[in-house]
Amino acid sequence: MALTLCSSVFCRSLRYAVLQRLGNASAVFQSGTVSSQLNRNAQRVRHLPACFIASDSMLGQVVGGNRKEKEDSFGQHPPAVSTSKAEQTFLLINRPDQPENAKVLKVAIIGTPNAGKSTLSNQLLGRKVFPVSKKVHTTRSRARGIITEQDTQLILLDTPGLTNPLKGKRHQLEKSLLLDPWSSVQEANLVLVLVDVSDQWTRNKLGLEVLQCLSRAPDIPAVLVLNKVDLLKNKTLLLDITAELTEGTVGGKKLKIKTPFKSGKRDSTKRADCKEPELRPKQPVQWDSMEGTALDSEGQLSDQAGNRETAKSRQETQDQLNKETLKELKARIGWPHFREVFMLSAVNGEEVETLKRYLVTMAQPGCWEFHSGVLTDQDPQEICNNIIREKLLESLPQEVPYNVIQSIEMWEEGENGELIILQKLYMKKESHVKMLIGQGGQLIGRIAREAGEDLMNVFLCDVKLKISVKVKKQ
């Protein structure tokens, strides 16, 4: 297999991954030995943090590298999230500490549902603060994760999966979930587009919603991240997927990949050389993601009294532009304006450290927005609800977990410093209650145990979680 990379930036990325071999730092979270002992005078907390085990680079395996080197991951361990909502709020509103030569980078992570966005965010943060499930739409709202390394602060904008109003109605999603990814892209300095390469039905084409987000903000740098490479048996397919999703162009340079093709299959080398119409409007196109109509520069359709004719004419022009742009986007397979391409496995940390180092180098001079002791802008009870909902999504079939209503009845510190939580779950049907409790209470007991372990790793203290289930009265 011959590989020729004409982009110097992309070439450096590949060479860096092959030679350094540190992106395969598998973040192995030992289920967390967490203990807390409190007396009147002192409190002792012991925690076994995440350890990074370097092994062969996935990218190196793809291009046939064989050199092995080890490097330490970034130094400090991530801070714990406070169990006190008041303390967490104080940290969020408090003026952040500002080092000399402070740098900052806002990163929006977008992609289709279940692409692994929250898993990647958790790995980059070094602690699980976002819910993760095999079911779609686990993330219900936009949340921020903060990585503070020396003089650099990375702000991760974890967003719900890009979807459309029809699918949103099917899963009873709030309307804000359709708007949150786009608002994150507007706020970001860099966009990571995550693609699940293990899904053979979607991996060779970027989704329409993803292309819409990219086309709205063509001036914001975008990076393609191929996720779940550990599930791909034939690693050489990564080269073909890269050629298709980038339309043969990375960092403004043509990407030439020479691989043997069987008859009947598409030749991605020809696709890399052919010229596609460049979709880079002079003014970013704004859309109403709920209705699919274009908006004016202030995000509103101008149809005021006394100016109806002008508004009507402009609306017709915008509708025509909307239709033409949509037609172009639907005809596209990829996006030719990606700055870089990364191949990784978020679930086991493979190549995540390489991506993290790249993000640090992309940070620009600027004031920090959060205190260095902040790991996420979520309050502790919100994190608790999300983790329990994650377990419900993993344990209950079909649409049942999407209809559960959660309520925290107790949240207090015990005599020995442990966090005591009582959560009530309200179900629509008695049959759903029996399903969740399980035989002899085994299922609800397992959910409480697993959620409690995750919460201990977030708060770094003992957690006693009790869950009760009731039928919601109509």
PDB file of C-alpha atoms in Angstrom, residues 257-356:
ATOM      1  CA  ILE A 257      -3.987   7.697  -1.512  1.00  0.00           C
ATOM      2  CA  LYS A 258      -3.005   4.735  -3.676  1.00  0.00           C
ATOM      3  CA  THR A 259      -4.587   1.461  -2.639  1.00  0.00           C
ATOM      4  CA  PRO A 260      -5.601  -1.649  -4.606  1.00  0.00           C
ATOM      5  CA  PHE A 261      -9.309  -1.725  -5.372  1.00  0.00           C
ATOM      6  CA  LYS A 262     -11.493  -4.636  -6.286  1.00  0.00           C
ATOM      7  CA  SER A 263     -13.743  -4.372  -9.292  1.00  0.00           C
ATOM      8  CA  GLY A 264     -17.146  -2.928  -8.567  1.00  0.00           C
ATOM      9  CA  LYS A 265     -15.996  -0.732  -5.693  1.00  0.00           C
ATOM     10  CA  ARG A 266     -15.716   3.016  -5.813  1.00  0.00           C
ATOM     11  CA  ASP A 267     -12.264   4.395  -6.552  1.00  0.00           C
ATOM     12  CA  SER A 268     -11.548   6.968  -3.849  1.00  0.00           C
ATOM     13  CA  THR A 269      -8.331   7.969  -5.657  1.00  0.00           C
ATOM     14  CA  LYS A 270     -10.404   9.293  -8.532  1.00  0.00           C
ATOM     15  CA  ARG A 271     -12.676  11.040  -6.050  1.00  0.00           C
ATOM     16  CA  ALA A 272      -9.648  12.683  -4.457  1.00  0.00           C
ATOM     17  CA  ASP A 273      -8.526  14.096  -7.817  1.00  0.00           C
ATOM     18  CA  CYS A 274     -11.899  15.198  -9.185  1.00  0.00           C
ATOM     19  CA  LYS A 275     -13.008  18.761  -8.641  1.00  0.00           C
ATOM     20  CA  GLU A 276     -16.103  19.285  -6.558  1.00  0.00           C
ATOM     21  CA  PRO A 277     -17.965  22.605  -6.420  1.00  0.00           C
ATOM     22  CA  GLU A 278     -16.555  24.534  -3.502  1.00  0.00           C
ATOM     23  CA  LEU A 279     -19.187  25.326  -0.910  1.00  0.00           C
ATOM     24  CA  ARG A 280     -17.843  28.377   0.868  1.00  0.00           C
ATOM     25  CA  PRO A 281     -20.378  31.186   0.760  1.00  0.00           C
ATOM     26  CA  LYS A 282     -19.123  34.737   1.097  1.00  0.00           C
ATOM     27  CA  GLN A 283     -21.561  35.209   3.960  1.00  0.00           C
ATOM     28  CA  PRO A 284     -22.306  32.229   6.225  1.00  0.00           C
ATOM     29  CA  VAL A 285     -25.767  30.877   5.511  1.00  0.00           C
ATOM     30  CA  GLN A 286     -28.012  30.937   8.566  1.00  0.00           C
ATOM     31  CA  TRP A 287     -30.773  28.416   8.975  1.00  0.00           C
ATOM     32  CA  ASP A 288     -33.755  27.850  11.147  1.00  0.00           C
ATOM     33  CA  SER A 289     -33.037  24.262  12.134  1.00  0.00           C
ATOM     34  CA  MET A 290     -36.645  23.759  13.235  1.00  0.00           C
ATOM     35  CA  GLU A 291     -38.220  24.714   9.936  1.00  0.00           C
ATOM     36  CA  GLY A 292     -35.315  24.568   7.470  1.00  0.00           C
ATOM     37  CA  THR A 293     -35.622  28.220   6.414  1.00  0.00           C
ATOM     38  CA  ALA A 294     -32.855  30.771   6.101  1.00  0.00           C
ATOM     39  CA  LEU A 295     -32.647  33.681   8.530  1.00  0.00           C
ATOM     40  CA  ASP A 296     -31.340  37.206   8.281  1.00  0.00           C
ATOM     41  CA  SER A 297     -28.138  38.419   9.974  1.00  0.00           C
ATOM     42  CA  GLU A 298     -29.973  39.048  13.253  1.00  0.00           C
ATOM     43  CA  GLY A 299     -31.572  35.593  13.283  1.00  0.00           C
ATOM     44  CA  GLN A 300     -35.079  36.865  12.594  1.00  0.00           C
ATOM     45  CA  LEU A 301     -37.223  37.143   9.488  1.00  0.00           C
ATOM     46  CA  SER A 302     -37.985  40.798   8.875  1.00  0.00           C
ATOM     47  CA  ASP A 303     -41.666  41.131   8.117  1.00  0.00           C
ATOM     48  CA  GLN A 304     -42.575  44.387   9.784  1.00  0.00           C
ATOM     49  CA  ALA A 305     -45.466  46.618   8.903  1.00  0.00           C
ATOM     50  CA  GLY A 306     -44.633  49.153   6.195  1.00  0.00           C
ATOM     51  CA  ASN A 307     -41.907  46.983   4.747  1.00  0.00           C
ATOM     52  CA  ARG A 308     -43.825  43.879   3.709  1.00  0.00           C
ATOM     53  CA  GLU A 309     -42.822  44.005   0.041  1.00  0.00           C
ATOM     54  CA  THR A 310     -39.114  44.190   0.849  1.00  0.00           C
ATOM     55  CA  ALA A 311     -39.461  41.405   3.396  1.00  0.00           C
ATOM     56  CA  LYS A 312     -41.356  39.247   0.902  1.00  0.00           C
ATOM     57  CA  SER A 313     -38.745  39.777  -1.796  1.00  0.00           C
ATOM     58  CA  ARG A 314     -35.900  39.006   0.592  1.00  0.00           C
ATOM     59  CA  GLN A 315     -37.726  35.925   1.857  1.00  0.00           C
ATOM     60  CA  GLU A 316     -38.110  34.621  -1.705  1.00  0.00           C
ATOM     61  CA  THR A 317     -34.387  35.155  -2.321  1.00  0.00           C
ATOM     62  CA  GLN A 318     -33.501  33.398   0.928  1.00  0.00           C
ATOM     63  CA  ASP A 319     -35.823  30.495   0.172  1.00  0.00           C
ATOM     64  CA  GLN A 320     -34.208  30.068  -3.231  1.00  0.00           C
ATOM     65  CA  LEU A 321     -30.730  30.193  -1.670  1.00  0.00           C
ATOM     66  CA  ASN A 322     -31.901  27.718   0.936  1.00  0.00           C
ATOM     67  CA  LYS A 323     -33.113  25.257  -1.689  1.00  0.00           C
ATOM     68  CA  GLU A 324     -29.961  25.564  -3.794  1.00  0.00           C
ATOM     69  CA  THR A 325     -27.664  25.160  -0.796  1.00  0.00           C
ATOM     70  CA  LEU A 326     -29.628  22.190   0.485  1.00  0.00           C
ATOM     71  CA  LYS A 327     -29.406  20.591  -2.942  1.00  0.00           C
ATOM     72  CA  GLU A 328     -25.629  21.050  -2.948  1.00  0.00           C
ATOM     73  CA  LEU A 329     -25.284  19.696   0.584  1.00  0.00           C
ATOM     74  CA  LYS A 330     -27.370  16.620  -0.166  1.00  0.00           C
ATOM     75  CA  ALA A 331     -25.136  15.897  -3.169  1.00  0.00           C
ATOM     76  CA  ARG A 332     -22.004  16.081  -1.032  1.00  0.00           C
ATOM     77  CA  ILE A 333     -20.264  13.132   0.578  1.00  0.00           C
ATOM     78  CA  GLY A 334     -17.700  15.004   2.652  1.00  0.00           C
ATOM     79  CA  TRP A 335     -16.226  18.395   3.507  1.00  0.00           C
ATOM     80  CA  PRO A 336     -13.034  19.595   1.766  1.00  0.00           C
ATOM     81  CA  HIS A 337     -12.082  22.194   4.390  1.00  0.00           C
ATOM     82  CA  PHE A 338     -10.906  20.002   7.285  1.00  0.00           C
ATOM     83  CA  ARG A 339      -7.613  21.206   8.758  1.00  0.00           C
ATOM     84  CA  GLU A 340      -6.588  17.837  10.219  1.00  0.00           C
ATOM     85  CA  VAL A 341      -7.694  14.217  10.481  1.00  0.00           C
ATOM     86  CA  PHE A 342      -7.380  12.074  13.618  1.00  0.00           C
ATOM     87  CA  MET A 343      -8.093   8.367  13.995  1.00  0.00           C
ATOM     88  CA  LEU A 344      -8.808   7.159  17.516  1.00  0.00           C
ATOM     89  CA  SER A 345     -10.860   5.042  19.874  1.00  0.00           C
ATOM     90  CA  ALA A 346     -12.512   7.182  22.514  1.00  0.00           C
ATOM     91  CA  VAL A 347     -13.755   4.245  24.574  1.00  0.00           C
ATOM     92  CA  ASN A 348     -10.259   2.990  25.422  1.00  0.00           C
ATOM     93  CA  GLY A 349      -8.304   6.221  24.962  1.00  0.00           C
ATOM     94  CA  GLU A 350      -6.426   5.167  21.829  1.00  0.00           C
ATOM     95  CA  GLU A 351      -4.855   8.279  20.232  1.00  0.00           C
ATOM     96  CA  VAL A 352      -6.883  10.581  22.516  1.00  0.00           C
ATOM     97  CA  GLU A 353      -3.717  12.008  24.046  1.00  0.00           C
ATOM     98  CA  THR A 354      -2.452  12.936  20.576  1.00  0.00           C
ATOM     99  CA  LEU A 355      -5.669  14.849  19.909  1.00  0.00           C
ATOM    100  CA  LYS A 356      -5.399  16.538  23.294  1.00  0.00           C
TER     101      LYS A 356
END
